[in-house]
Amino acid sequence: MTTHRSLLVMSNIIVDDVWLADGAHRGLNLGGAAVWAAVGARFWWPSVAIVAGVGDDLAQVSSGLLRKHSLIPDGELVRAAHTIRSILRYQSDGSRTETPSFGADHFGKMQVAPDDIPTQLLPAVATYVFRDLWPEFWESFAACRADLGTTMWELQGDVAERRHWPAIRSILSSIDIFSLNIAEGQGLLGDGLSPGEIATALLAAGAKVVVLRMGGQGALIAAGEQRLIIRPPKYAVVDVTGGGNSFCGGFLAGWACKPGDLEHAARAAAASAALCIAQYGLPDPSSATIAARLAEVCTVEWERSEDRTVAGEAHHG
């Protein structure tokens, strides 16, 4: 029995029916943002629980992988006979479409809010959220905020549009860490903006810590006057599915271990993502033994405030 408070992951557990761009069918794979984020966090934090609606069939369709990764089952809330299943089709440009196999009503029934978190998991040390702008969720979030610990919101890409910016901005001050990728940042704030400009705009809008993911180029981490770029370790890249979610889970867990230490959290994040994209499906739990070594060999570049000033003057001059 661990004495650590739990790190909670709030999103969906999904069984993905994967079709590749070349027409190859990979079949069913356990996935969903919740699973990837939880596995990424579990490399660093001993007590991790997913809070999600699931089906009676979860143990069968997950092949026991959630328990193999030592994820706490208390937040897996049975809502229907079947766990969410989605048809995942990749396109040649790297994009993908997701279609719920059991329909939109079933998918909606499986959604949970913070007031659904079992009391035995609270108070949490930290809570990861992969969510859109569902009003009921954020109303519940506000009511439960004191029990959620350090909070991280990874934006769902389908709301990364200028028309949603006022609503997203209104939430930023209530969370601790905000994560999105460059395409989503440009969708929210304007095409052509640089990573630095996106981070500056988000901080000015009330974000306390910004985690801007840049794919193979790493990630820009910004908080106050501090900024760094973390570049991933040299490691196999087989399937990028879940890379962003596992990066966020690793970042939040790293932060829970050393609150306020941007570099430690960034290194944990990059190592988690590297381990999760090195194969099809989830990594073997034994890969946790090399997580610390991968974190050490990441490249970190701190940005000086004077460099940022000069770059800004050059851009606007």
mmCIF file of C-alpha atoms in Angstrom:
data_model
loop_
_atom_site.group_PDB
_atom_site.id
_atom_site.type_symbol
_atom_site.label_atom_id
_atom_site.label_comp_id
_atom_site.label_asym_id
_atom_site.label_seq_id
_atom_site.Cartn_x
_atom_site.Cartn_y
_atom_site.Cartn_z
ATOM 1 C CA MET A 1 0.000 0.000 0.000
ATOM 2 C CA THR A 2 1.525 3.316 -1.067
ATOM 3 C CA THR A 3 1.383 6.371 1.151
ATOM 4 C CA HIS A 4 1.498 8.668 -1.869
ATOM 5 C CA ARG A 5 -1.600 10.582 -2.861
ATOM 6 C CA SER A 6 -2.869 9.536 -6.263
ATOM 7 C CA LEU A 7 -2.244 11.271 -9.545
ATOM 8 C CA LEU A 8 -5.555 11.204 -11.430
ATOM 9 C CA VAL A 9 -6.057 11.015 -15.182
ATOM 10 C CA MET A 10 -9.436 12.178 -16.506
ATOM 11 C CA SER A 11 -10.190 11.196 -20.085
ATOM 12 C CA ASN A 12 -11.388 8.179 -22.041
ATOM 13 C CA ILE A 13 -10.206 4.598 -22.122
ATOM 14 C CA ILE A 14 -10.717 3.535 -25.722
ATOM 15 C CA VAL A 15 -10.156 0.326 -27.637
ATOM 16 C CA ASP A 16 -8.851 1.490 -31.019
ATOM 17 C CA ASP A 17 -9.624 -0.466 -34.177
ATOM 18 C CA VAL A 18 -6.647 0.776 -36.191
ATOM 19 C CA TRP A 19 -6.447 1.106 -39.976
ATOM 20 C CA LEU A 20 -3.171 2.430 -41.378
ATOM 21 C CA ALA A 21 -2.841 4.799 -44.343
ATOM 22 C CA ASP A 22 -1.716 1.981 -46.632
ATOM 23 C CA GLY A 23 -4.926 0.064 -45.895
ATOM 24 C CA ALA A 24 -3.345 -2.374 -43.452
ATOM 25 C CA HIS A 25 -5.585 -3.354 -40.537
ATOM 26 C CA ARG A 26 -3.763 -3.555 -37.191
ATOM 27 C CA GLY A 27 -6.848 -4.691 -35.309
ATOM 28 C CA LEU A 28 -7.812 -3.789 -31.743
ATOM 29 C CA ASN A 29 -5.378 -1.940 -29.469
ATOM 30 C CA LEU A 30 -5.953 -0.524 -26.006
ATOM 31 C CA GLY A 31 -5.608 3.248 -26.156
ATOM 32 C CA GLY A 32 -7.315 6.544 -25.532
ATOM 33 C CA ALA A 33 -5.758 9.670 -24.041
ATOM 34 C CA ALA A 34 -6.346 8.420 -20.490
ATOM 35 C CA VAL A 35 -4.369 5.220 -20.978
ATOM 36 C CA TRP A 36 -1.406 6.909 -22.635
ATOM 37 C CA ALA A 37 -1.251 9.736 -20.091
ATOM 38 C CA ALA A 38 -1.542 7.310 -17.177
ATOM 39 C CA VAL A 39 1.221 5.059 -18.489
ATOM 40 C CA GLY A 40 3.419 8.114 -19.076
ATOM 41 C CA ALA A 41 2.804 9.274 -15.512
ATOM 42 C CA ARG A 42 3.297 5.823 -13.989
ATOM 43 C CA PHE A 43 6.978 5.787 -14.993
ATOM 44 C CA TRP A 44 7.533 8.466 -12.341
ATOM 45 C CA TRP A 45 4.704 8.407 -9.805
ATOM 46 C CA PRO A 46 3.761 5.259 -7.843
ATOM 47 C CA SER A 47 0.020 5.847 -7.476
ATOM 48 C CA VAL A 48 -1.831 6.633 -10.721
ATOM 49 C CA ALA A 49 -5.548 6.150 -11.372
ATOM 50 C CA ILE A 50 -7.640 6.694 -14.479
ATOM 51 C CA VAL A 51 -11.087 8.181 -13.852
ATOM 52 C CA ALA A 52 -13.262 7.180 -16.810
ATOM 53 C CA GLY A 53 -16.466 5.504 -17.824
ATOM 54 C CA VAL A 54 -15.849 1.903 -18.901
ATOM 55 C CA GLY A 55 -17.776 -1.201 -19.904
ATOM 56 C CA ASP A 56 -18.282 -4.520 -18.158
ATOM 57 C CA ASP A 57 -15.879 -5.897 -20.746
ATOM 58 C CA LEU A 58 -12.890 -3.769 -19.702
ATOM 59 C CA ALA A 59 -10.791 -6.596 -18.268
ATOM 60 C CA GLN A 60 -11.331 -8.629 -21.436
ATOM 61 C CA VAL A 61 -10.697 -5.898 -24.010
ATOM 62 C CA SER A 62 -7.728 -4.458 -22.112
ATOM 63 C CA SER A 63 -6.059 -7.882 -21.847
ATOM 64 C CA GLY A 64 -5.148 -6.975 -18.283
ATOM 65 C CA LEU A 65 -2.698 -4.259 -19.407
ATOM 66 C CA LEU A 66 -4.015 -1.637 -16.992
ATOM 67 C CA ARG A 67 -3.180 -3.900 -14.071
ATOM 68 C CA LYS A 68 0.170 -4.896 -15.588
ATOM 69 C CA HIS A 69 1.074 -1.205 -15.508
ATOM 70 C CA SER A 70 -0.041 -1.095 -11.847
ATOM 71 C CA LEU A 71 -2.740 1.512 -12.492
ATOM 72 C CA ILE A 72 -5.243 1.811 -9.641
ATOM 73 C CA PRO A 73 -8.706 0.526 -10.714
ATOM 74 C CA ASP A 74 -10.842 2.610 -8.328
ATOM 75 C CA GLY A 75 -11.714 5.267 -10.911
ATOM 76 C CA GLU A 76 -12.804 2.872 -13.665
ATOM 77 C CA LEU A 77 -16.568 3.461 -13.462
ATOM 78 C CA VAL A 78 -18.767 0.886 -15.189
ATOM 79 C CA ARG A 79 -21.382 2.711 -17.267
ATOM 80 C CA ALA A 80 -22.376 0.193 -19.962
ATOM 81 C CA ALA A 81 -21.786 -3.296 -21.293
ATOM 82 C CA HIS A 82 -19.008 -2.191 -23.639
ATOM 83 C CA THR A 83 -15.947 -0.009 -23.235
ATOM 84 C CA ILE A 84 -15.642 2.734 -25.862
ATOM 85 C CA ARG A 85 -14.370 1.409 -29.159
ATOM 86 C CA SER A 86 -13.344 3.667 -32.031
ATOM 87 C CA ILE A 87 -12.416 3.042 -35.639
ATOM 88 C CA LEU A 88 -9.132 4.895 -36.077
ATOM 89 C CA ARG A 89 -8.158 5.589 -39.686
ATOM 90 C CA TYR A 90 -4.800 7.185 -40.482
ATOM 91 C CA GLN A 91 -4.367 9.305 -43.611
ATOM 92 C CA SER A 92 -1.244 9.595 -45.748
ATOM 93 C CA ASP A 93 -0.579 13.109 -44.392
ATOM 94 C CA GLY A 94 -0.398 11.792 -40.820
ATOM 95 C CA SER A 95 -3.847 12.993 -39.807
ATOM 96 C CA ARG A 96 -6.492 10.584 -38.581
ATOM 97 C CA THR A 97 -10.223 10.232 -38.070
ATOM 98 C CA GLU A 98 -11.956 8.582 -35.113
ATOM 99 C CA THR A 99 -15.470 7.131 -35.295
ATOM 100 C CA PRO A 100 -17.146 5.667 -32.174
ATOM 101 C CA SER A 101 -18.153 2.090 -33.010
ATOM 102 C CA PHE A 102 -21.122 2.085 -30.613
ATOM 103 C CA GLY A 103 -22.403 5.528 -31.576
ATOM 104 C CA ALA A 104 -22.425 9.018 -30.110
ATOM 105 C CA ASP A 105 -24.983 8.241 -27.375
ATOM 106 C CA HIS A 106 -22.835 5.436 -25.974
ATOM 107 C CA PHE A 107 -19.760 7.671 -26.114
ATOM 108 C CA GLY A 108 -21.611 10.433 -24.268
ATOM 109 C CA LYS A 109 -22.796 8.052 -21.555
ATOM 110 C CA MET A 110 -19.179 7.187 -20.753
ATOM 111 C CA GLN A 111 -18.064 10.769 -20.084
ATOM 112 C CA VAL A 112 -17.295 11.636 -16.457
ATOM 113 C CA ALA A 113 -16.757 14.868 -14.532
ATOM 114 C CA PRO A 114 -14.708 15.660 -11.407
ATOM 115 C CA ASP A 115 -17.674 15.107 -9.107
ATOM 116 C CA ASP A 116 -17.653 11.462 -10.273
ATOM 117 C CA ILE A 117 -14.189 10.881 -8.760
ATOM 118 C CA PRO A 118 -14.466 8.265 -5.990
ATOM 119 C CA THR A 119 -13.770 9.766 -2.585
ATOM 120 C CA GLN A 120 -11.007 7.247 -1.814
ATOM 121 C CA LEU A 121 -8.886 8.860 -4.559
ATOM 122 C CA LEU A 122 -9.123 12.341 -3.056
ATOM 123 C CA PRO A 123 -7.440 14.624 -2.357
ATOM 124 C CA ALA A 124 -5.223 14.040 -5.390
ATOM 125 C CA VAL A 125 -1.623 15.147 -5.700
ATOM 126 C CA ALA A 126 -2.339 16.160 -9.297
ATOM 127 C CA THR A 127 -5.000 15.772 -11.986
ATOM 128 C CA TYR A 128 -4.571 15.512 -15.758
ATOM 129 C CA VAL A 129 -7.521 16.505 -17.934
ATOM 130 C CA PHE A 130 -7.912 15.865 -21.672
ATOM 131 C CA ARG A 131 -11.108 17.711 -22.395
ATOM 132 C CA ASP A 132 -12.953 20.052 -24.699
ATOM 133 C CA LEU A 133 -15.260 22.856 -23.498
ATOM 134 C CA TRP A 134 -18.072 20.656 -22.140
ATOM 135 C CA PRO A 135 -19.717 23.131 -19.697
ATOM 136 C CA GLU A 136 -20.843 20.525 -17.152
ATOM 137 C CA PHE A 137 -17.290 19.269 -16.833
ATOM 138 C CA TRP A 138 -15.833 22.689 -16.088
ATOM 139 C CA GLU A 139 -18.632 23.570 -13.662
ATOM 140 C CA SER A 140 -17.852 20.372 -11.778
ATOM 141 C CA PHE A 141 -14.130 21.122 -12.036
ATOM 142 C CA ALA A 142 -14.628 24.501 -10.353
ATOM 143 C CA ALA A 143 -16.662 22.952 -7.545
ATOM 144 C CA CYS A 144 -14.065 20.201 -6.913
ATOM 145 C CA ARG A 145 -10.940 22.269 -7.584
ATOM 146 C CA ALA A 146 -9.601 22.178 -4.018
ATOM 147 C CA ASP A 147 -9.297 18.368 -4.101
ATOM 148 C CA LEU A 148 -7.583 18.051 -7.486
ATOM 149 C CA GLY A 149 -4.047 19.154 -6.606
ATOM 150 C CA THR A 150 -1.845 20.464 -9.413
ATOM 151 C CA THR A 151 -3.980 20.469 -12.543
ATOM 152 C CA MET A 152 -2.943 20.036 -16.151
ATOM 153 C CA TRP A 153 -5.263 20.614 -19.108
ATOM 154 C CA GLU A 154 -4.268 19.097 -22.424
ATOM 155 C CA LEU A 155 -6.486 20.735 -25.000
ATOM 156 C CA GLN A 156 -8.591 18.578 -27.307
ATOM 157 C CA GLY A 157 -7.719 19.583 -30.845
ATOM 158 C CA ASP A 158 -11.321 19.900 -32.037
ATOM 159 C CA VAL A 159 -11.771 23.142 -30.061
ATOM 160 C CA ALA A 160 -8.500 24.735 -31.199
ATOM 161 C CA GLU A 161 -10.214 27.486 -33.187
ATOM 162 C CA ARG A 162 -10.292 31.266 -32.813
ATOM 163 C CA ARG A 163 -14.019 31.221 -32.022
ATOM 164 C CA HIS A 164 -13.321 29.122 -28.922
ATOM 165 C CA TRP A 165 -10.467 31.265 -27.632
ATOM 166 C CA PRO A 166 -12.610 33.426 -25.268
ATOM 167 C CA ALA A 167 -14.010 30.315 -23.556
ATOM 168 C CA ILE A 168 -10.581 28.665 -23.310
ATOM 169 C CA ARG A 169 -9.066 31.876 -21.983
ATOM 170 C CA SER A 170 -11.693 32.033 -19.251
ATOM 171 C CA ILE A 171 -10.531 28.640 -17.921
ATOM 172 C CA LEU A 172 -6.756 29.206 -17.993
ATOM 173 C CA SER A 173 -6.469 30.962 -14.639
ATOM 174 C CA SER A 174 -8.117 28.036 -12.838
ATOM 175 C CA ILE A 175 -5.542 25.456 -13.950
ATOM 176 C CA ASP A 176 -1.822 25.154 -13.288
ATOM 177 C CA ILE A 177 -0.401 23.734 -16.531
ATOM 178 C CA PHE A 178 -1.796 24.141 -20.064
ATOM 179 C CA SER A 179 -0.606 21.934 -22.913
ATOM 180 C CA LEU A 180 -1.256 21.986 -26.646
ATOM 181 C CA ASN A 181 0.675 21.535 -29.873
ATOM 182 C CA ILE A 182 1.824 24.167 -32.381
ATOM 183 C CA ALA A 183 -1.030 23.552 -34.828
ATOM 184 C CA GLU A 184 -3.549 23.954 -32.022
ATOM 185 C CA GLY A 185 -1.817 27.093 -30.771
ATOM 186 C CA GLN A 186 -1.926 28.650 -34.230
ATOM 187 C CA GLY A 187 -5.546 27.589 -34.626
ATOM 188 C CA LEU A 188 -6.414 29.406 -31.417
ATOM 189 C CA LEU A 189 -4.245 32.481 -31.745
ATOM 190 C CA GLY A 190 -3.346 32.969 -35.408
ATOM 191 C CA ASP A 191 -1.584 31.256 -38.301
ATOM 192 C CA GLY A 192 2.121 31.885 -38.576
ATOM 193 C CA LEU A 193 2.763 32.589 -34.915
ATOM 194 C CA SER A 194 6.073 31.236 -33.656
ATOM 195 C CA PRO A 195 6.240 28.902 -30.656
ATOM 196 C CA GLY A 196 7.601 31.764 -28.555
ATOM 197 C CA GLU A 197 4.758 34.067 -29.567
ATOM 198 C CA ILE A 198 2.178 31.402 -28.761
ATOM 199 C CA ALA A 199 3.701 30.858 -25.317
ATOM 200 C CA THR A 200 3.822 34.599 -24.643
ATOM 201 C CA ALA A 201 0.165 35.034 -25.594
ATOM 202 C CA LEU A 202 -0.947 32.141 -23.402
ATOM 203 C CA LEU A 203 1.008 33.386 -20.393
ATOM 204 C CA ALA A 204 -0.436 36.860 -20.880
ATOM 205 C CA ALA A 205 -3.920 35.315 -20.973
ATOM 206 C CA GLY A 206 -3.492 33.756 -17.536
ATOM 207 C CA ALA A 207 -1.733 30.433 -18.094
ATOM 208 C CA LYS A 208 0.756 29.732 -15.295
ATOM 209 C CA VAL A 209 2.823 27.093 -17.125
ATOM 210 C CA VAL A 210 2.658 26.419 -20.877
ATOM 211 C CA VAL A 211 3.738 23.127 -22.432
ATOM 212 C CA LEU A 212 3.839 23.651 -26.198
ATOM 213 C CA ARG A 213 4.545 20.383 -27.992
ATOM 214 C CA MET A 214 6.465 20.557 -31.271
ATOM 215 C CA GLY A 215 6.604 16.936 -32.396
ATOM 216 C CA GLY A 216 10.056 15.714 -33.337
ATOM 217 C CA GLN A 217 11.469 19.157 -32.463
ATOM 218 C CA GLY A 218 10.633 18.650 -28.808
ATOM 219 C CA ALA A 219 8.624 21.043 -26.674
ATOM 220 C CA LEU A 220 8.767 24.614 -25.432
ATOM 221 C CA ILE A 221 8.102 24.962 -21.704
ATOM 222 C CA ALA A 222 7.317 28.445 -20.390
ATOM 223 C CA ALA A 223 6.480 29.838 -16.963
ATOM 224 C CA GLY A 224 6.861 33.476 -16.016
ATOM 225 C CA GLU A 225 10.232 34.602 -17.347
ATOM 226 C CA GLN A 226 11.562 31.032 -17.590
ATOM 227 C CA ARG A 227 11.631 29.203 -20.901
ATOM 228 C CA LEU A 228 13.330 26.064 -22.086
ATOM 229 C CA ILE A 229 13.208 23.757 -25.056
ATOM 230 C CA ILE A 230 13.391 20.035 -24.363
ATOM 231 C CA ARG A 231 14.495 17.830 -27.239
ATOM 232 C CA PRO A 232 13.748 14.099 -27.120
ATOM 233 C CA PRO A 233 16.409 11.448 -26.591
ATOM 234 C CA LYS A 234 17.603 9.375 -29.521
ATOM 235 C CA TYR A 235 15.313 6.380 -29.374
ATOM 236 C CA ALA A 236 13.182 4.280 -31.712
ATOM 237 C CA VAL A 237 10.091 5.937 -33.201
ATOM 238 C CA VAL A 238 7.610 3.298 -34.379
ATOM 239 C CA ASP A 239 4.115 4.699 -33.766
ATOM 240 C CA VAL A 240 3.459 8.242 -32.532
ATOM 241 C CA THR A 241 -0.046 7.425 -31.291
ATOM 242 C CA GLY A 242 -0.280 8.588 -27.694
ATOM 243 C CA GLY A 243 2.974 10.535 -27.805
ATOM 244 C CA GLY A 244 1.414 13.834 -26.774
ATOM 245 C CA ASN A 245 -0.712 12.300 -24.023
ATOM 246 C CA SER A 246 2.192 10.345 -22.548
ATOM 247 C CA PHE A 247 4.370 13.472 -22.702
ATOM 248 C CA CYS A 248 1.768 15.338 -20.648
ATOM 249 C CA GLY A 249 1.368 12.490 -18.173
ATOM 250 C CA GLY A 250 5.123 12.338 -17.698
ATOM 251 C CA PHE A 251 5.346 16.114 -17.262
ATOM 252 C CA LEU A 252 2.673 16.197 -14.578
ATOM 253 C CA ALA A 253 4.214 13.267 -12.699
ATOM 254 C CA GLY A 254 7.655 14.866 -12.915
ATOM 255 C CA TRP A 255 6.159 18.065 -11.530
ATOM 256 C CA ALA A 256 4.526 16.118 -8.696
ATOM 257 C CA CYS A 257 7.947 14.687 -7.797
ATOM 258 C CA LYS A 258 9.664 18.097 -7.879
ATOM 259 C CA PRO A 259 7.048 20.884 -7.837
ATOM 260 C CA GLY A 260 8.099 23.927 -9.823
ATOM 261 C CA ASP A 261 11.147 22.283 -11.421
ATOM 262 C CA LEU A 262 10.531 22.879 -15.135
ATOM 263 C CA GLU A 263 13.569 20.956 -16.317
ATOM 264 C CA HIS A 264 12.849 17.870 -14.228
ATOM 265 C CA ALA A 265 9.239 17.763 -15.439
ATOM 266 C CA ALA A 266 10.306 18.321 -19.048
ATOM 267 C CA ARG A 267 12.888 15.542 -18.940
ATOM 268 C CA ALA A 268 10.351 13.145 -17.413
ATOM 269 C CA ALA A 269 7.859 14.090 -20.128
ATOM 270 C CA ALA A 270 10.265 13.510 -23.012
ATOM 271 C CA ALA A 271 11.372 10.159 -21.629
ATOM 272 C CA SER A 272 7.777 8.996 -21.145
ATOM 273 C CA ALA A 273 6.875 9.939 -24.702
ATOM 274 C CA ALA A 274 9.969 8.208 -26.091
ATOM 275 C CA LEU A 275 9.061 4.963 -24.333
ATOM 276 C CA CYS A 276 5.441 5.126 -25.496
ATOM 277 C CA ILE A 277 6.146 5.689 -29.198
ATOM 278 C CA ALA A 278 8.885 3.070 -29.505
ATOM 279 C CA GLN A 279 6.439 0.289 -30.485
ATOM 280 C CA TYR A 280 2.871 -0.342 -31.559
ATOM 281 C CA GLY A 281 0.637 -0.292 -28.514
ATOM 282 C CA LEU A 282 1.648 0.242 -24.905
ATOM 283 C CA PRO A 283 5.246 -0.251 -23.802
ATOM 284 C CA ASP A 284 6.176 -3.188 -21.647
ATOM 285 C CA PRO A 285 6.017 -2.170 -17.961
ATOM 286 C CA SER A 286 9.632 -3.292 -17.588
ATOM 287 C CA SER A 287 10.710 -0.363 -19.780
ATOM 288 C CA ALA A 288 10.288 1.815 -16.687
ATOM 289 C CA THR A 289 13.792 0.709 -15.695
ATOM 290 C CA ILE A 290 15.333 2.852 -18.453
ATOM 291 C CA ALA A 291 13.097 5.910 -18.039
ATOM 292 C CA ALA A 292 15.548 7.769 -15.798
ATOM 293 C CA ARG A 293 18.420 7.130 -18.205
ATOM 294 C CA LEU A 294 16.407 8.457 -21.144
ATOM 295 C CA ALA A 295 15.481 11.543 -19.135
ATOM 296 C CA GLU A 296 19.161 12.235 -18.462
ATOM 297 C CA VAL A 297 20.136 12.172 -22.148
ATOM 298 C CA CYS A 298 17.466 14.574 -23.356
ATOM 299 C CA THR A 299 18.775 17.913 -24.609
ATOM 300 C CA VAL A 300 17.645 20.977 -22.661
ATOM 301 C CA GLU A 301 18.207 24.524 -23.888
ATOM 302 C CA TRP A 302 17.316 27.373 -21.542
ATOM 303 C CA GLU A 303 16.350 30.619 -23.237
ATOM 304 C CA ARG A 304 17.675 33.870 -21.815
ATOM 305 C CA SER A 305 15.216 36.744 -21.451
ATOM 306 C CA GLU A 306 17.551 39.071 -23.383
ATOM 307 C CA ASP A 307 17.549 36.651 -26.333
ATOM 308 C CA ARG A 308 13.770 36.714 -26.308
ATOM 309 C CA THR A 309 13.738 40.508 -26.294
ATOM 310 C CA VAL A 310 16.108 40.734 -29.241
ATOM 311 C CA ALA A 311 14.114 38.143 -31.187
ATOM 312 C CA GLY A 312 10.890 40.045 -30.520
ATOM 313 C CA GLU A 313 12.388 43.332 -31.666
ATOM 314 C CA ALA A 314 13.709 41.691 -34.849
ATOM 315 C CA HIS A 315 10.315 40.141 -35.570
ATOM 316 C CA HIS A 316 8.393 43.395 -35.149
ATOM 317 C CA GLY A 317 11.042 45.771 -36.410
#
